[in-house]
Amino acid sequence: MIAGHYLNEGQYDLRQLNTDEIWQALSTLFTTRSRNSTSYKYGFFKAILDNLYNVDADLVLTFDQLFGKFAEIYWNLVTKYKVKQMPGEKTSAVETVLTAFVEKYHIAEGVPFESFTDEQKIQLAQRVKNKCKHNVVGALYGDTGQIFYSFSKQGEWIRFNPQVYQYVCRRKTALEKLNYYEWAKYLEKINTAETTLNLLTKLDESAKRSNLEVYRQILFDEFESRECFYCGRRLKNDGIQVDHFIPWAFIKDDKLWNMVLACPTCNNKKRDKLAPESFLNKLVIRNQDIRLHYYNDSVTKVHKGADVRGAEEMRNYRKEGLLSIYTYAQENGYNELWHPMRLV
Ligand SMILES: [Zn+2]
């Protein structure tokens, strides 16, 4: 196995791989053969899984996307839940960056990542990226046998090997659980029993936002979605809920193209289920309208407020991507369909 963290760039192996070879390469991450002085590889693998559906048409993710998530995951684990990432008195680079950030902005104890201003989020992600990109990106490339992705530290991107990308998408939930298991085992060794209480939930929800208000603002105010996406009932001001069309439990990310407004009844009953394909088609049409609104080629628009976020999140949106995520969700066990009660 090569020590990939020295590399400035890497190209994934171009040969045809069979599923055994792919599995062998990925599972090495979870064995003692791969270096394990901090929890980085688990955190970075989670940042990849959580960003899996944010790739562009060439399967590229930027370091900003990856380390934005990485920063969020570690912020919540380290400062919100106080989970140490290295044994003894040692501190990892990411913990040093986080501590300096707390001091600089006088951030109160236990503040979750989602309460930061956009400016603070960008600041923190930049610092974490600059500090951690050297150790993390090449190391995971080496640990997975140089088949997972190509990368460039200078260009600040990774590009997935399409064969491995598809393999990972089809087994996302199982790989995610395996990653949590090994990560938790590592963290339990260096933390107190009190800190590691409910550790698996803490890991699973380390990048979960509870405030989805921005999507209500965009969809209700900007796009005038005034009816429940599922049952068609008119939404009342005090009963507008934001629903992840593909369940959050699968996708682990908040993006406008996956958000719909629903009445409390539908939102509570749907939970982690998928809606039938007719609603998928409805969402495709809705997203087409939103994308056109933000990216009308003939006009250069300046976006303000919540729309900056909306425009950014629609940038890489593709209809084909959404359709395959729906299939991937089913392949990963989200195959129970929920049907809303139709209004007569
Ligand atoms: Zn409804």
mmCIF file of C-alpha atoms and ligand atoms in Angstrom:
data_model
loop_
_atom_site.group_PDB
_atom_site.id
_atom_site.type_symbol
_atom_site.label_atom_id
_atom_site.label_comp_id
_atom_site.label_asym_id
_atom_site.label_seq_id
_atom_site.Cartn_x
_atom_site.Cartn_y
_atom_site.Cartn_z
ATOM 1 C CA MET A 1 0.000 0.000 0.000
ATOM 2 C CA ILE A 2 1.383 3.427 -0.870
ATOM 3 C CA ALA A 3 1.687 6.258 1.652
ATOM 4 C CA GLY A 4 -0.573 8.532 -0.314
ATOM 5 C CA HIS A 5 -0.475 11.534 1.992
ATOM 6 C CA TYR A 6 2.830 12.650 0.392
ATOM 7 C CA LEU A 7 1.264 12.913 -3.037
ATOM 8 C CA ASN A 8 0.125 16.193 -4.534
ATOM 9 C CA GLU A 9 -2.020 14.508 -7.106
ATOM 10 C CA GLY A 10 -3.149 11.053 -8.070
ATOM 11 C CA GLN A 11 -4.935 9.309 -10.919
ATOM 12 C CA TYR A 12 -7.273 6.414 -10.267
ATOM 13 C CA ASP A 13 -6.428 3.066 -11.800
ATOM 14 C CA LEU A 14 -8.093 2.938 -15.209
ATOM 15 C CA ARG A 15 -8.423 -0.823 -15.581
ATOM 16 C CA GLN A 16 -11.743 -2.658 -15.487
ATOM 17 C CA LEU A 17 -12.462 -3.767 -11.918
ATOM 18 C CA ASN A 18 -14.667 -6.559 -10.684
ATOM 19 C CA THR A 19 -16.798 -6.162 -7.562
ATOM 20 C CA ASP A 20 -14.433 -8.306 -5.451
ATOM 21 C CA GLU A 21 -11.549 -5.979 -6.223
ATOM 22 C CA ILE A 22 -13.616 -2.918 -5.362
ATOM 23 C CA TRP A 23 -14.799 -4.442 -2.109
ATOM 24 C CA GLN A 24 -11.284 -5.462 -1.159
ATOM 25 C CA ALA A 25 -9.969 -1.937 -1.728
ATOM 26 C CA LEU A 26 -12.749 -0.220 0.211
ATOM 27 C CA SER A 27 -12.772 -2.682 3.094
ATOM 28 C CA THR A 28 -9.060 -2.057 3.665
ATOM 29 C CA LEU A 29 -10.172 1.247 5.173
ATOM 30 C CA PHE A 30 -11.724 -0.676 8.012
ATOM 31 C CA THR A 31 -8.831 -2.983 8.777
ATOM 32 C CA THR A 32 -5.637 -2.441 10.747
ATOM 33 C CA ARG A 33 -3.678 -2.327 7.490
ATOM 34 C CA SER A 34 -4.626 1.276 7.062
ATOM 35 C CA ARG A 35 -2.947 3.911 9.244
ATOM 36 C CA ASN A 36 -4.961 5.026 12.187
ATOM 37 C CA SER A 37 -3.377 7.769 14.256
ATOM 38 C CA THR A 38 -6.465 9.983 14.126
ATOM 39 C CA SER A 39 -10.064 9.523 13.094
ATOM 40 C CA TYR A 40 -9.532 11.425 9.811
ATOM 41 C CA LYS A 41 -10.148 8.592 7.422
ATOM 42 C CA TYR A 42 -13.553 7.892 8.977
ATOM 43 C CA GLY A 43 -14.451 11.577 9.025
ATOM 44 C CA PHE A 44 -13.318 12.071 5.451
ATOM 45 C CA PHE A 45 -15.115 8.947 4.260
ATOM 46 C CA LYS A 46 -18.279 10.299 5.873
ATOM 47 C CA ALA A 47 -17.708 13.680 4.169
ATOM 48 C CA ILE A 48 -17.509 11.771 0.868
ATOM 49 C CA LEU A 49 -20.638 9.693 1.545
ATOM 50 C CA ASP A 50 -22.616 12.757 2.624
ATOM 51 C CA ASN A 51 -21.537 14.532 -0.574
ATOM 52 C CA LEU A 52 -22.050 11.557 -2.882
ATOM 53 C CA TYR A 53 -24.977 13.141 -4.695
ATOM 54 C CA ASN A 54 -23.458 16.592 -4.998
ATOM 55 C CA VAL A 55 -21.078 15.615 -7.798
ATOM 56 C CA ASP A 56 -21.122 17.441 -11.119
ATOM 57 C CA ALA A 57 -21.637 15.676 -14.460
ATOM 58 C CA ASP A 58 -17.977 14.483 -14.408
ATOM 59 C CA LEU A 59 -18.305 13.033 -10.888
ATOM 60 C CA VAL A 60 -16.141 15.795 -9.442
ATOM 61 C CA LEU A 61 -16.363 17.105 -5.880
ATOM 62 C CA THR A 62 -14.423 20.189 -4.806
ATOM 63 C CA PHE A 63 -12.395 20.443 -1.622
ATOM 64 C CA ASP A 64 -14.787 23.197 -0.554
ATOM 65 C CA GLN A 65 -17.708 20.764 -0.713
ATOM 66 C CA LEU A 66 -15.779 18.023 1.069
ATOM 67 C CA PHE A 67 -14.175 20.129 3.775
ATOM 68 C CA GLY A 68 -17.342 22.127 4.342
ATOM 69 C CA LYS A 69 -18.910 18.856 5.448
ATOM 70 C CA PHE A 70 -15.743 17.671 7.200
ATOM 71 C CA ALA A 71 -15.646 20.909 9.231
ATOM 72 C CA GLU A 72 -19.314 20.542 10.172
ATOM 73 C CA ILE A 73 -18.878 16.907 11.254
ATOM 74 C CA TYR A 74 -15.852 17.689 13.422
ATOM 75 C CA TRP A 75 -17.300 20.882 14.813
ATOM 76 C CA ASN A 76 -20.282 19.021 16.168
ATOM 77 C CA LEU A 77 -18.283 16.025 17.396
ATOM 78 C CA VAL A 78 -15.490 17.986 19.043
ATOM 79 C CA THR A 79 -17.123 21.141 20.367
ATOM 80 C CA LYS A 80 -20.774 20.142 20.721
ATOM 81 C CA TYR A 81 -20.316 16.563 21.941
ATOM 82 C CA LYS A 82 -16.746 16.916 23.344
ATOM 83 C CA VAL A 83 -15.518 13.743 21.663
ATOM 84 C CA LYS A 84 -11.705 13.694 21.577
ATOM 85 C CA GLN A 85 -10.053 12.571 18.345
ATOM 86 C CA MET A 86 -6.596 11.568 19.572
ATOM 87 C CA PRO A 87 -5.348 9.609 22.590
ATOM 88 C CA GLY A 88 -3.834 11.244 25.684
ATOM 89 C CA GLU A 89 -2.874 14.898 25.621
ATOM 90 C CA LYS A 90 -2.356 14.969 21.868
ATOM 91 C CA THR A 91 -4.621 17.053 19.675
ATOM 92 C CA SER A 92 -5.256 16.554 15.998
ATOM 93 C CA ALA A 93 -4.840 19.394 13.500
ATOM 94 C CA VAL A 94 -8.594 19.723 13.091
ATOM 95 C CA GLU A 95 -9.097 20.081 16.861
ATOM 96 C CA THR A 96 -6.442 22.835 16.922
ATOM 97 C CA VAL A 97 -8.230 24.724 14.160
ATOM 98 C CA LEU A 98 -11.579 24.409 15.929
ATOM 99 C CA THR A 99 -10.204 25.617 19.270
ATOM 100 C CA ALA A 100 -8.579 28.650 17.638
ATOM 101 C CA PHE A 101 -11.886 29.428 15.929
ATOM 102 C CA VAL A 102 -13.821 29.285 19.214
ATOM 103 C CA GLU A 103 -11.357 31.729 20.740
ATOM 104 C CA LYS A 104 -11.305 34.102 17.790
ATOM 105 C CA TYR A 105 -15.092 34.459 17.595
ATOM 106 C CA HIS A 106 -15.801 33.987 21.336
ATOM 107 C CA ILE A 107 -18.230 31.216 20.532
ATOM 108 C CA ALA A 108 -20.247 29.948 23.493
ATOM 109 C CA GLU A 109 -20.030 26.316 24.530
ATOM 110 C CA GLY A 110 -22.141 23.784 22.676
ATOM 111 C CA VAL A 111 -23.199 26.029 19.798
ATOM 112 C CA PRO A 112 -24.071 23.844 16.781
ATOM 113 C CA PHE A 113 -22.538 24.493 13.357
ATOM 114 C CA GLU A 114 -25.902 25.459 11.878
ATOM 115 C CA SER A 115 -26.154 28.547 14.097
ATOM 116 C CA PHE A 116 -23.079 30.144 12.521
ATOM 117 C CA THR A 117 -23.435 32.989 10.080
ATOM 118 C CA ASP A 118 -22.645 32.080 6.460
ATOM 119 C CA GLU A 119 -19.443 34.074 6.793
ATOM 120 C CA GLN A 120 -18.366 32.040 9.835
ATOM 121 C CA LYS A 121 -19.189 28.741 8.114
ATOM 122 C CA ILE A 122 -17.022 29.688 5.143
ATOM 123 C CA GLN A 123 -14.204 30.890 7.416
ATOM 124 C CA LEU A 124 -14.177 27.673 9.407
ATOM 125 C CA ALA A 125 -14.380 25.441 6.331
ATOM 126 C CA GLN A 126 -11.450 27.320 4.722
ATOM 127 C CA ARG A 127 -9.269 26.925 7.780
ATOM 128 C CA VAL A 128 -10.081 23.249 8.163
ATOM 129 C CA LYS A 129 -9.463 22.708 4.449
ATOM 130 C CA ASN A 130 -6.091 24.435 4.458
ATOM 131 C CA LYS A 131 -4.936 22.498 7.496
ATOM 132 C CA CYS A 132 -6.327 19.061 6.714
ATOM 133 C CA LYS A 133 -6.216 18.667 2.937
ATOM 134 C CA HIS A 134 -2.546 17.654 3.088
ATOM 135 C CA ASN A 135 -3.083 14.738 5.432
ATOM 136 C CA VAL A 136 -6.409 13.429 4.358
ATOM 137 C CA VAL A 137 -7.058 13.361 0.614
ATOM 138 C CA GLY A 138 -3.947 11.502 -0.541
ATOM 139 C CA ALA A 139 -4.007 9.165 2.456
ATOM 140 C CA LEU A 140 -7.489 7.876 1.657
ATOM 141 C CA TYR A 141 -6.484 7.579 -1.997
ATOM 142 C CA GLY A 142 -3.570 5.351 -0.978
ATOM 143 C CA ASP A 143 -5.555 3.400 1.606
ATOM 144 C CA THR A 144 -8.177 2.462 -0.981
ATOM 145 C CA GLY A 145 -5.579 1.078 -3.405
ATOM 146 C CA GLN A 146 -5.662 4.043 -5.825
ATOM 147 C CA ILE A 147 -8.933 2.990 -7.379
ATOM 148 C CA PHE A 148 -11.480 5.259 -5.627
ATOM 149 C CA TYR A 149 -10.752 8.691 -7.102
ATOM 150 C CA SER A 150 -8.254 10.955 -8.797
ATOM 151 C CA PHE A 151 -7.321 14.137 -6.981
ATOM 152 C CA SER A 152 -5.355 17.332 -7.231
ATOM 153 C CA LYS A 153 -4.331 19.271 -4.137
ATOM 154 C CA GLN A 154 -3.562 22.293 -6.267
ATOM 155 C CA GLY A 155 -6.822 22.183 -8.208
ATOM 156 C CA GLU A 156 -8.641 21.222 -4.982
ATOM 157 C CA TRP A 157 -10.874 18.509 -6.376
ATOM 158 C CA ILE A 158 -11.413 14.765 -6.408
ATOM 159 C CA ARG A 159 -12.959 12.896 -9.328
ATOM 160 C CA PHE A 160 -14.563 9.526 -8.696
ATOM 161 C CA ASN A 161 -13.771 6.412 -10.672
ATOM 162 C CA PRO A 162 -17.235 5.776 -12.207
ATOM 163 C CA GLN A 163 -17.040 2.037 -11.471
ATOM 164 C CA VAL A 164 -16.336 2.596 -7.775
ATOM 165 C CA TYR A 165 -18.771 5.484 -7.564
ATOM 166 C CA GLN A 166 -21.629 3.308 -8.697
ATOM 167 C CA TYR A 167 -20.575 0.510 -6.357
ATOM 168 C CA VAL A 168 -20.557 2.900 -3.389
ATOM 169 C CA CYS A 169 -23.922 4.458 -4.323
ATOM 170 C CA ARG A 170 -25.542 1.044 -4.441
ATOM 171 C CA ARG A 171 -24.190 0.070 -1.019
ATOM 172 C CA LYS A 172 -24.091 3.474 0.637
ATOM 173 C CA THR A 173 -26.051 2.571 3.766
ATOM 174 C CA ALA A 174 -24.024 -0.566 4.523
ATOM 175 C CA LEU A 175 -20.690 1.212 3.979
ATOM 176 C CA GLU A 176 -21.850 4.082 6.143
ATOM 177 C CA LYS A 177 -22.720 1.707 8.986
ATOM 178 C CA LEU A 178 -19.397 -0.078 8.714
ATOM 179 C CA ASN A 179 -17.627 3.279 8.831
ATOM 180 C CA TYR A 180 -19.566 4.298 11.976
ATOM 181 C CA TYR A 181 -18.787 0.992 13.647
ATOM 182 C CA GLU A 182 -15.014 1.227 13.166
ATOM 183 C CA TRP A 183 -15.018 4.963 13.941
ATOM 184 C CA ALA A 184 -16.951 4.390 17.176
ATOM 185 C CA LYS A 185 -14.604 1.570 18.161
ATOM 186 C CA TYR A 186 -11.631 3.891 17.678
ATOM 187 C CA LEU A 187 -13.261 6.761 19.612
ATOM 188 C CA GLU A 188 -14.380 4.552 22.482
ATOM 189 C CA LYS A 189 -10.762 3.674 23.190
ATOM 190 C CA ILE A 190 -9.725 7.289 23.723
ATOM 191 C CA ASN A 191 -12.825 8.819 25.328
ATOM 192 C CA THR A 192 -14.688 8.361 28.601
ATOM 193 C CA ALA A 193 -17.815 6.239 28.788
ATOM 194 C CA GLU A 194 -19.827 9.373 29.496
ATOM 195 C CA THR A 195 -18.641 11.097 26.309
ATOM 196 C CA THR A 196 -19.318 8.079 24.150
ATOM 197 C CA LEU A 197 -22.887 7.629 25.351
ATOM 198 C CA ASN A 198 -25.080 7.336 22.241
ATOM 199 C CA LEU A 199 -21.942 7.634 20.143
ATOM 200 C CA LEU A 200 -23.440 6.038 17.028
ATOM 201 C CA THR A 201 -26.259 8.579 17.017
ATOM 202 C CA LYS A 202 -23.753 11.367 17.570
ATOM 203 C CA LEU A 203 -21.756 10.197 14.552
ATOM 204 C CA ASP A 204 -24.844 9.699 12.410
ATOM 205 C CA GLU A 205 -26.201 13.120 13.276
ATOM 206 C CA SER A 206 -22.906 15.006 13.323
ATOM 207 C CA ALA A 207 -23.956 16.858 10.177
ATOM 208 C CA LYS A 208 -27.700 17.046 10.732
ATOM 209 C CA ARG A 209 -29.352 20.450 10.670
ATOM 210 C CA SER A 210 -32.534 21.050 12.545
ATOM 211 C CA ASN A 211 -33.267 24.449 11.080
ATOM 212 C CA LEU A 212 -34.705 24.092 7.609
ATOM 213 C CA GLU A 213 -36.367 27.509 7.721
ATOM 214 C CA VAL A 214 -34.332 28.746 4.750
ATOM 215 C CA TYR A 215 -36.100 26.236 2.483
ATOM 216 C CA ARG A 216 -39.502 27.378 3.683
ATOM 217 C CA GLN A 217 -38.474 30.916 2.835
ATOM 218 C CA ILE A 218 -37.302 29.977 -0.649
ATOM 219 C CA LEU A 219 -40.170 27.651 -1.559
ATOM 220 C CA PHE A 220 -43.076 29.448 0.073
ATOM 221 C CA ASP A 221 -42.024 33.060 -0.365
ATOM 222 C CA GLU A 222 -40.032 32.927 -3.571
ATOM 223 C CA PHE A 223 -41.675 30.111 -5.514
ATOM 224 C CA GLU A 224 -45.121 30.438 -4.005
ATOM 225 C CA SER A 225 -45.501 26.752 -3.196
ATOM 226 C CA ARG A 226 -48.751 27.250 -1.357
ATOM 227 C CA GLU A 227 -49.978 23.654 -1.335
ATOM 228 C CA CYS A 228 -48.763 20.463 0.306
ATOM 229 C CA PHE A 229 -46.530 18.746 -2.266
ATOM 230 C CA TYR A 230 -48.213 15.407 -1.536
ATOM 231 C CA CYS A 231 -51.905 15.848 -0.751
ATOM 232 C CA GLY A 232 -52.467 19.237 -2.347
ATOM 233 C CA ARG A 233 -54.067 20.752 0.748
ATOM 234 C CA ARG A 234 -53.552 24.496 1.037
ATOM 235 C CA LEU A 235 -50.755 25.234 3.508
ATOM 236 C CA LYS A 236 -51.641 27.332 6.517
ATOM 237 C CA ASN A 237 -49.059 29.742 7.851
ATOM 238 C CA ASP A 238 -48.625 27.855 11.109
ATOM 239 C CA GLY A 239 -48.463 24.419 9.483
ATOM 240 C CA ILE A 240 -45.789 24.507 6.804
ATOM 241 C CA GLN A 241 -43.231 21.736 7.124
ATOM 242 C CA VAL A 242 -40.106 21.146 5.089
ATOM 243 C CA ASP A 243 -39.771 17.547 3.911
ATOM 244 C CA HIS A 244 -36.783 15.718 2.418
ATOM 245 C CA PHE A 245 -38.316 14.024 -0.639
ATOM 246 C CA ILE A 246 -35.592 11.350 -0.600
ATOM 247 C CA PRO A 247 -35.361 10.646 3.150
ATOM 248 C CA TRP A 248 -32.620 12.450 5.068
ATOM 249 C CA ALA A 249 -31.713 9.130 6.688
ATOM 250 C CA PHE A 250 -30.500 7.984 3.268
ATOM 251 C CA ILE A 251 -29.152 11.125 1.702
ATOM 252 C CA LYS A 252 -27.684 12.755 4.868
ATOM 253 C CA ASP A 253 -27.700 16.167 3.261
ATOM 254 C CA ASP A 254 -29.937 19.195 2.785
ATOM 255 C CA LYS A 255 -30.257 20.488 -0.755
ATOM 256 C CA LEU A 256 -33.008 22.559 -2.311
ATOM 257 C CA TRP A 257 -33.672 20.042 -5.106
ATOM 258 C CA ASN A 258 -34.678 17.492 -2.487
ATOM 259 C CA MET A 259 -36.852 19.813 -0.386
ATOM 260 C CA VAL A 260 -40.615 20.125 -0.641
ATOM 261 C CA LEU A 261 -43.236 21.792 1.537
ATOM 262 C CA ALA A 262 -45.770 19.511 3.167
ATOM 263 C CA CYS A 263 -48.663 19.715 5.590
ATOM 264 C CA PRO A 264 -47.985 18.310 9.094
ATOM 265 C CA THR A 265 -50.145 15.222 8.418
ATOM 266 C CA CYS A 266 -48.200 14.162 5.326
ATOM 267 C CA ASN A 267 -44.810 15.024 6.793
ATOM 268 C CA ASN A 268 -45.484 13.010 9.951
ATOM 269 C CA LYS A 269 -46.789 9.994 8.087
ATOM 270 C CA LYS A 270 -44.136 9.885 5.377
ATOM 271 C CA ARG A 271 -41.112 9.861 7.709
ATOM 272 C CA ASP A 272 -38.298 7.783 6.176
ATOM 273 C CA LYS A 273 -40.357 6.375 3.326
ATOM 274 C CA LEU A 274 -40.296 7.160 -0.372
ATOM 275 C CA ALA A 275 -43.241 8.667 -2.215
ATOM 276 C CA PRO A 276 -44.449 6.927 -5.409
ATOM 277 C CA GLU A 277 -42.831 7.671 -8.749
ATOM 278 C CA SER A 278 -45.583 10.065 -9.815
ATOM 279 C CA PHE A 279 -44.270 12.434 -7.149
ATOM 280 C CA LEU A 280 -40.730 11.942 -8.368
ATOM 281 C CA ASN A 281 -41.865 13.168 -11.769
ATOM 282 C CA LYS A 282 -43.636 16.076 -10.134
ATOM 283 C CA LEU A 283 -40.404 16.988 -8.362
ATOM 284 C CA VAL A 284 -38.423 16.801 -11.607
ATOM 285 C CA ILE A 285 -40.784 19.368 -13.151
ATOM 286 C CA ARG A 286 -40.662 21.557 -10.068
ATOM 287 C CA ASN A 287 -36.857 21.477 -10.044
ATOM 288 C CA GLN A 288 -36.719 22.345 -13.716
ATOM 289 C CA ASP A 289 -38.657 25.535 -12.953
ATOM 290 C CA ILE A 290 -36.395 26.411 -10.035
ATOM 291 C CA ARG A 291 -33.245 25.799 -12.048
ATOM 292 C CA LEU A 292 -34.555 27.997 -14.855
ATOM 293 C CA HIS A 293 -35.350 30.705 -12.374
ATOM 294 C CA TYR A 294 -31.787 30.696 -11.028
ATOM 295 C CA TYR A 295 -29.880 29.907 -14.199
ATOM 296 C CA ASN A 296 -31.587 31.538 -17.119
ATOM 297 C CA ASP A 297 -28.782 31.661 -19.662
ATOM 298 C CA SER A 298 -29.904 34.881 -21.303
ATOM 299 C CA VAL A 299 -29.928 36.912 -18.091
ATOM 300 C CA THR A 300 -27.219 37.198 -15.474
ATOM 301 C CA LYS A 301 -29.052 37.354 -12.209
ATOM 302 C CA VAL A 302 -27.779 38.617 -8.905
ATOM 303 C CA HIS A 303 -29.098 36.509 -6.070
ATOM 304 C CA LYS A 304 -29.728 37.877 -2.619
ATOM 305 C CA GLY A 305 -30.478 36.521 0.832
ATOM 306 C CA ALA A 306 -31.803 32.966 0.931
ATOM 307 C CA ASP A 307 -31.564 32.796 -2.860
ATOM 308 C CA VAL A 308 -27.762 32.772 -2.739
ATOM 309 C CA ARG A 309 -28.045 29.423 -1.010
ATOM 310 C CA GLY A 310 -30.780 28.214 -3.355
ATOM 311 C CA ALA A 311 -28.831 29.115 -6.486
ATOM 312 C CA GLU A 312 -25.688 27.461 -5.152
ATOM 313 C CA GLU A 313 -27.548 24.273 -4.291
ATOM 314 C CA MET A 314 -29.145 24.039 -7.736
ATOM 315 C CA ARG A 315 -25.838 24.496 -9.560
ATOM 316 C CA ASN A 316 -24.984 20.799 -9.902
ATOM 317 C CA TYR A 317 -28.578 19.608 -10.025
ATOM 318 C CA ARG A 318 -29.371 17.243 -12.872
ATOM 319 C CA LYS A 319 -32.616 15.399 -13.493
ATOM 320 C CA GLU A 320 -30.709 12.150 -14.228
ATOM 321 C CA GLY A 321 -28.976 12.466 -10.878
ATOM 322 C CA LEU A 322 -32.250 12.727 -8.968
ATOM 323 C CA LEU A 323 -33.741 9.761 -10.832
ATOM 324 C CA SER A 324 -30.778 7.556 -9.984
ATOM 325 C CA ILE A 325 -30.753 8.610 -6.318
ATOM 326 C CA TYR A 326 -34.378 7.472 -6.115
ATOM 327 C CA THR A 327 -33.285 4.067 -7.442
ATOM 328 C CA TYR A 328 -30.228 3.968 -5.178
ATOM 329 C CA ALA A 329 -32.451 4.685 -2.169
ATOM 330 C CA GLN A 330 -34.596 1.683 -3.079
ATOM 331 C CA GLU A 331 -31.520 -0.511 -3.551
ATOM 332 C CA ASN A 332 -30.336 0.525 -0.093
ATOM 333 C CA GLY A 333 -33.516 -0.658 1.584
ATOM 334 C CA TYR A 334 -35.800 2.356 1.250
ATOM 335 C CA ASN A 335 -38.253 0.362 -0.772
ATOM 336 C CA GLU A 336 -41.419 0.948 1.207
ATOM 337 C CA LEU A 337 -43.686 3.402 -0.592
ATOM 338 C CA TRP A 338 -45.920 5.808 1.253
ATOM 339 C CA HIS A 339 -49.098 7.046 -0.448
ATOM 340 C CA PRO A 340 -50.628 10.320 0.674
ATOM 341 C CA MET A 341 -54.360 10.531 1.227
ATOM 342 C CA ARG A 342 -55.669 12.369 -1.787
ATOM 343 C CA LEU A 343 -58.125 15.156 -1.395
ATOM 344 C CA VAL A 344 -61.400 14.520 -3.241
HETATM 345 ZN ZN ZN B 1 -50.374 16.901 2.835
#
